[in-house]
Every structure is written in C-alpha cells, then in structure tokens.
C-alpha cells in the first residue's frame, strides 16, 4: 500500500510562532513541514493549514502559511470539529440537467465521483499528542485514510510525541516520514518533478 499523489491532500496542523520554540526538535519539525508543503505544491497535492486560537498563539510560520491554499482558525483541538472535513470533502453537487434518470437502469451511466474528492490525508503538526492526535482520530472516524508524517510532528516532550504515535498506529493511521512521502508520491525517477523534489529533501 503506497501513497498516491493524485488521491492525497496535505494538512499541516498548528506550526505557530508562539508554540514552535517550545516544541522538542522544533526547527527540524518545521523544516520537514515546509519540505512537505513544497513537495505537495510541486506535485499538485492540495495543502491546508490550521491554527489553534491564533489570537493567543499567533499565526503559522510565514514560510509555511504561504504554501497553504487556506488556513483554518480553530478553537477545538481537533480541526474536524471546526470544519476541516468540509474542506477535505466538499459536499457533492446536486445532479444537473439531462433526463438520464428516465432511461432504463441498464442504459444509465453510473455517476462519477467528484474530481475534488481525495480520500487520503497526509497529516503532520503540533502538538502531536493533542491537536494532531485528535484531528487524526476524527478524520479516521470520518473514513479518511490518514498518514501521519512522524518527522514533521512534534510535542513539547519526546514522551508525549511518541505516545501519540503509538496511539495513532493502534487506531489505524499509517506512520511515515517526509522522505517516504516524497518517493511514494513520485513513484519513479522518470517523474517530471523528480529532480525538484529530490533537491528539497537533500
């Protein structure tokens, strides 16, 4: 089971100015999040951000925020409770025009899935044991396939971060690294973006 760029969306949770200095290995965590966002941009993977109580914790790091299509301000620890799932899975459009439904069933064409619907969420963020964990668990409940990028996640303590990973694995999330995501999204050295993406992770 490999990640597919055409079925992926990237969600970056709460890399905020006032939070990052307290995060264990914070500079590395942020650098990997920026790499993920740049790779997503190169491979046309939609990228979303979230910010927890931005009035108190400030915005996400500017170099990350500018790579997100939209950033969701939230007060709940889980971004799903503040509407993230609506961004990831837009409501289906009601059928428009035509009289295909009047045709006999065997002549009707099956409805196509919306082009914007991508079931795989690649997720990274802070704090791993609070906002990232709760967002991931609620996305799993909403039947998304959740892949958590461990080297782009952080907590104030290593123990809390690792406990989050244990719980996420037990709940059915796939645990991956930034480089795993890069090479699975690419699949082949013949990919037109291969050199650009490879340069981002060197």
Short mmCIF file of C-alpha atoms in Angstrom, two decimals:
data_model
loop_
_atom_site.label_atom_id
_atom_site.label_comp_id
_atom_site.label_asym_id
_atom_site.label_seq_id
_atom_site.Cartn_x
_atom_site.Cartn_y
_atom_site.Cartn_z
CA UNK A 1 0.00 0.00 0.00
CA UNK A 2 1.67 3.16 -1.25
CA UNK A 3 0.67 6.81 -1.13
CA UNK A 4 -0.79 8.17 -4.36
CA UNK A 5 -0.29 11.90 -5.04
CA UNK A 6 -3.48 12.04 -7.11
CA UNK A 7 -5.56 10.83 -4.13
CA UNK A 8 -3.73 12.82 -1.42
CA UNK A 9 -4.34 16.04 0.48
CA UNK A 10 -1.82 17.52 2.92
CA UNK A 11 -2.91 19.02 6.25
CA UNK A 12 -0.40 20.93 8.40
CA UNK A 13 -1.58 21.46 11.97
CA UNK A 14 -0.59 24.41 14.18
CA UNK A 15 3.03 25.33 13.41
CA UNK A 16 2.54 28.59 15.25
CA UNK A 17 5.06 31.28 16.12
CA UNK A 18 4.45 31.19 19.87
CA UNK A 19 4.30 27.39 20.04
CA UNK A 20 7.28 26.26 17.96
CA UNK A 21 10.06 27.42 20.33
CA UNK A 22 8.68 25.05 22.99
CA UNK A 23 8.49 22.02 20.66
CA UNK A 24 11.08 19.24 21.03
CA UNK A 25 13.33 19.41 17.92
CA UNK A 26 11.12 22.29 16.74
CA UNK A 27 13.40 23.61 13.95
CA UNK A 28 13.66 20.15 12.33
CA UNK A 29 9.92 19.57 12.68
CA UNK A 30 9.13 22.90 10.97
CA UNK A 31 11.75 22.33 8.24
CA UNK A 32 10.16 18.97 7.37
CA UNK A 33 6.68 20.52 7.31
CA UNK A 34 7.93 23.17 4.85
CA UNK A 35 9.50 20.40 2.73
CA UNK A 36 6.19 18.54 2.68
CA UNK A 37 4.33 21.66 1.60
CA UNK A 38 6.83 22.41 -1.17
CA UNK A 39 6.69 18.84 -2.44
CA UNK A 40 2.90 18.94 -2.36
CA UNK A 41 2.97 22.16 -4.39
CA UNK A 42 5.32 20.59 -6.97
CA UNK A 43 3.08 17.53 -7.28
CA UNK A 44 -0.27 19.40 -7.23
CA UNK A 45 -1.38 17.97 -3.90
CA UNK A 46 -3.88 20.33 -2.18
CA UNK A 47 -2.40 21.74 1.04
CA UNK A 48 -4.32 23.09 4.02
CA UNK A 49 -3.19 24.61 7.31
CA UNK A 50 -4.77 25.03 10.73
CA UNK A 51 -4.06 27.46 13.58
CA UNK A 52 -5.12 26.89 17.17
CA UNK A 53 -6.53 30.02 18.83
CA UNK A 54 -4.43 32.30 16.60
CA UNK A 55 -5.24 35.41 18.65
CA UNK A 56 -3.25 33.88 21.54
CA UNK A 57 -0.73 31.65 19.74
CA UNK A 58 -0.13 33.74 16.64
CA UNK A 59 -0.19 32.62 13.00
CA UNK A 60 1.68 29.69 11.50
CA UNK A 61 5.28 30.31 10.44
CA UNK A 62 5.06 32.57 7.36
CA UNK A 63 7.13 30.28 5.12
CA UNK A 64 4.59 27.51 5.80
CA UNK A 65 1.44 29.63 5.74
CA UNK A 66 2.16 30.95 2.23
CA UNK A 67 2.31 27.35 0.90
CA UNK A 68 -1.20 26.51 2.17
CA UNK A 69 -4.25 27.12 -0.03
CA UNK A 70 -6.25 28.10 3.05
CA UNK A 71 -5.63 28.13 6.80
CA UNK A 72 -8.40 27.21 9.23
CA UNK A 73 -8.53 29.14 12.53
CA UNK A 74 -9.85 26.86 15.26
CA UNK A 75 -10.66 26.69 18.95
CA UNK A 76 -11.33 22.94 19.20
CA UNK A 77 -8.20 20.82 19.50
CA UNK A 78 -9.48 18.70 16.61
CA UNK A 79 -9.67 20.69 13.39
CA UNK A 80 -12.51 18.39 12.27
CA UNK A 81 -14.77 19.92 14.92
CA UNK A 82 -14.15 23.36 13.36
CA UNK A 83 -14.92 22.28 9.79
CA UNK A 84 -11.76 20.72 8.34
CA UNK A 85 -13.63 17.72 6.91
CA UNK A 86 -15.83 20.12 4.90
CA UNK A 87 -12.68 21.46 3.23
CA UNK A 88 -11.33 17.97 2.56
CA UNK A 89 -14.60 16.50 1.31
CA UNK A 90 -16.75 19.22 -0.26
CA UNK A 91 -20.48 18.48 -0.39
CA UNK A 92 -21.48 16.59 -3.55
CA UNK A 93 -23.10 18.78 -6.19
CA UNK A 94 -26.72 18.01 -6.85
CA UNK A 95 -27.23 16.43 -10.27
CA UNK A 96 -27.63 18.95 -13.02
CA UNK A 97 -29.68 18.75 -16.20
CA UNK A 98 -30.38 15.89 -18.56
CA UNK A 99 -33.02 13.22 -18.39
CA UNK A 100 -30.70 10.22 -17.92
CA UNK A 101 -32.76 9.08 -14.96
CA UNK A 102 -35.69 8.40 -17.27
CA UNK A 103 -33.59 5.82 -19.14
CA UNK A 104 -33.86 2.15 -18.21
CA UNK A 105 -31.34 1.26 -15.49
CA UNK A 106 -29.12 -0.78 -17.78
CA UNK A 107 -28.65 2.27 -20.06
CA UNK A 108 -27.89 4.79 -17.30
CA UNK A 109 -24.24 5.74 -16.76
CA UNK A 110 -23.00 5.49 -13.17
CA UNK A 111 -22.42 8.85 -11.52
CA UNK A 112 -18.75 9.84 -11.50
CA UNK A 113 -17.04 10.57 -8.18
CA UNK A 114 -16.37 14.30 -7.70
CA UNK A 115 -12.93 15.21 -9.07
CA UNK A 116 -12.15 17.12 -5.88
CA UNK A 117 -12.69 14.12 -3.62
CA UNK A 118 -9.39 12.73 -2.32
CA UNK A 119 -9.65 10.13 0.41
CA UNK A 120 -6.04 10.13 1.65
CA UNK A 121 -4.98 12.76 4.19
CA UNK A 122 -1.27 13.20 4.81
CA UNK A 123 -1.12 14.87 8.21
CA UNK A 124 1.60 16.50 10.27
CA UNK A 125 1.63 19.01 13.09
CA UNK A 126 1.93 20.12 16.68
CA UNK A 127 1.29 19.22 19.34
CA UNK A 128 1.35 15.59 18.29
CA UNK A 129 -0.45 14.32 21.41
CA UNK A 130 -3.18 16.98 21.38
CA UNK A 131 -4.30 18.77 18.18
CA UNK A 132 -2.60 16.43 15.72
CA UNK A 133 -3.84 13.31 17.53
CA UNK A 134 -7.43 14.49 17.94
CA UNK A 135 -7.61 15.71 14.32
CA UNK A 136 -6.24 12.38 13.05
CA UNK A 137 -8.62 10.27 15.14
CA UNK A 138 -11.66 12.26 13.99
CA UNK A 139 -10.53 12.03 10.34
CA UNK A 140 -10.27 8.25 10.75
CA UNK A 141 -13.80 8.26 12.20
CA UNK A 142 -14.88 10.19 9.07
CA UNK A 143 -13.41 7.33 6.98
CA UNK A 144 -10.42 9.15 5.56
CA UNK A 145 -7.18 7.21 5.11
CA UNK A 146 -4.78 9.02 7.45
CA UNK A 147 -0.99 9.00 7.06
CA UNK A 148 0.95 10.79 9.81
CA UNK A 149 4.39 12.16 8.91
CA UNK A 150 6.31 11.47 12.11
CA UNK A 151 9.42 13.59 11.48
CA UNK A 152 7.22 16.63 10.79
CA UNK A 153 5.29 16.24 14.07
CA UNK A 154 6.27 17.50 17.49
CA UNK A 155 5.26 17.95 21.11
CA UNK A 156 6.88 19.81 23.98
CA UNK A 157 8.23 16.46 25.22
CA UNK A 158 9.51 13.44 23.35
CA UNK A 159 7.43 11.13 25.55
CA UNK A 160 4.14 12.81 24.65
CA UNK A 161 5.04 12.78 20.94
CA UNK A 162 5.91 9.07 20.99
CA UNK A 163 2.76 8.19 22.96
CA UNK A 164 0.73 9.93 20.26
CA UNK A 165 2.41 7.82 17.56
CA UNK A 166 1.65 4.61 19.47
CA UNK A 167 -1.99 5.54 19.81
CA UNK A 168 -2.30 6.63 16.17
CA UNK A 169 -0.79 3.38 14.90
CA UNK A 170 -3.24 1.43 17.08
CA UNK A 171 -6.14 3.45 15.64
CA UNK A 172 -5.21 2.62 12.04
CA UNK A 173 -3.14 5.60 10.92
CA UNK A 174 -0.10 4.86 8.75
CA UNK A 175 3.13 6.29 10.18
CA UNK A 176 5.58 7.59 7.59
CA UNK A 177 8.48 10.04 7.19
CA UNK A 178 8.94 13.04 4.91
CA UNK A 179 11.19 11.07 2.54
CA UNK A 180 8.74 8.16 2.40
CA UNK A 181 6.00 10.58 1.34
CA UNK A 182 8.27 12.19 -1.28
CA UNK A 183 9.26 8.96 -3.01
CA UNK A 184 5.81 7.38 -2.81
CA UNK A 185 4.21 10.49 -4.32
CA UNK A 186 6.84 10.38 -7.10
CA UNK A 187 6.87 6.56 -7.64
CA UNK A 188 9.55 6.80 -10.36
CA UNK A 189 12.79 8.62 -11.15
CA UNK A 190 11.18 9.37 -14.52
CA UNK A 191 8.62 11.67 -12.87
CA UNK A 192 8.88 15.20 -14.34
CA UNK A 193 9.19 16.65 -10.80
CA UNK A 194 11.77 14.10 -9.59
CA UNK A 195 14.79 16.41 -9.57
CA UNK A 196 12.90 19.29 -7.95
CA UNK A 197 11.54 17.06 -5.18
CA UNK A 198 14.86 15.29 -4.66
CA UNK A 199 16.54 18.68 -4.21
CA UNK A 200 14.03 19.57 -1.46
CA UNK A 201 14.99 16.60 0.70
CA UNK A 202 18.77 16.67 0.28
#
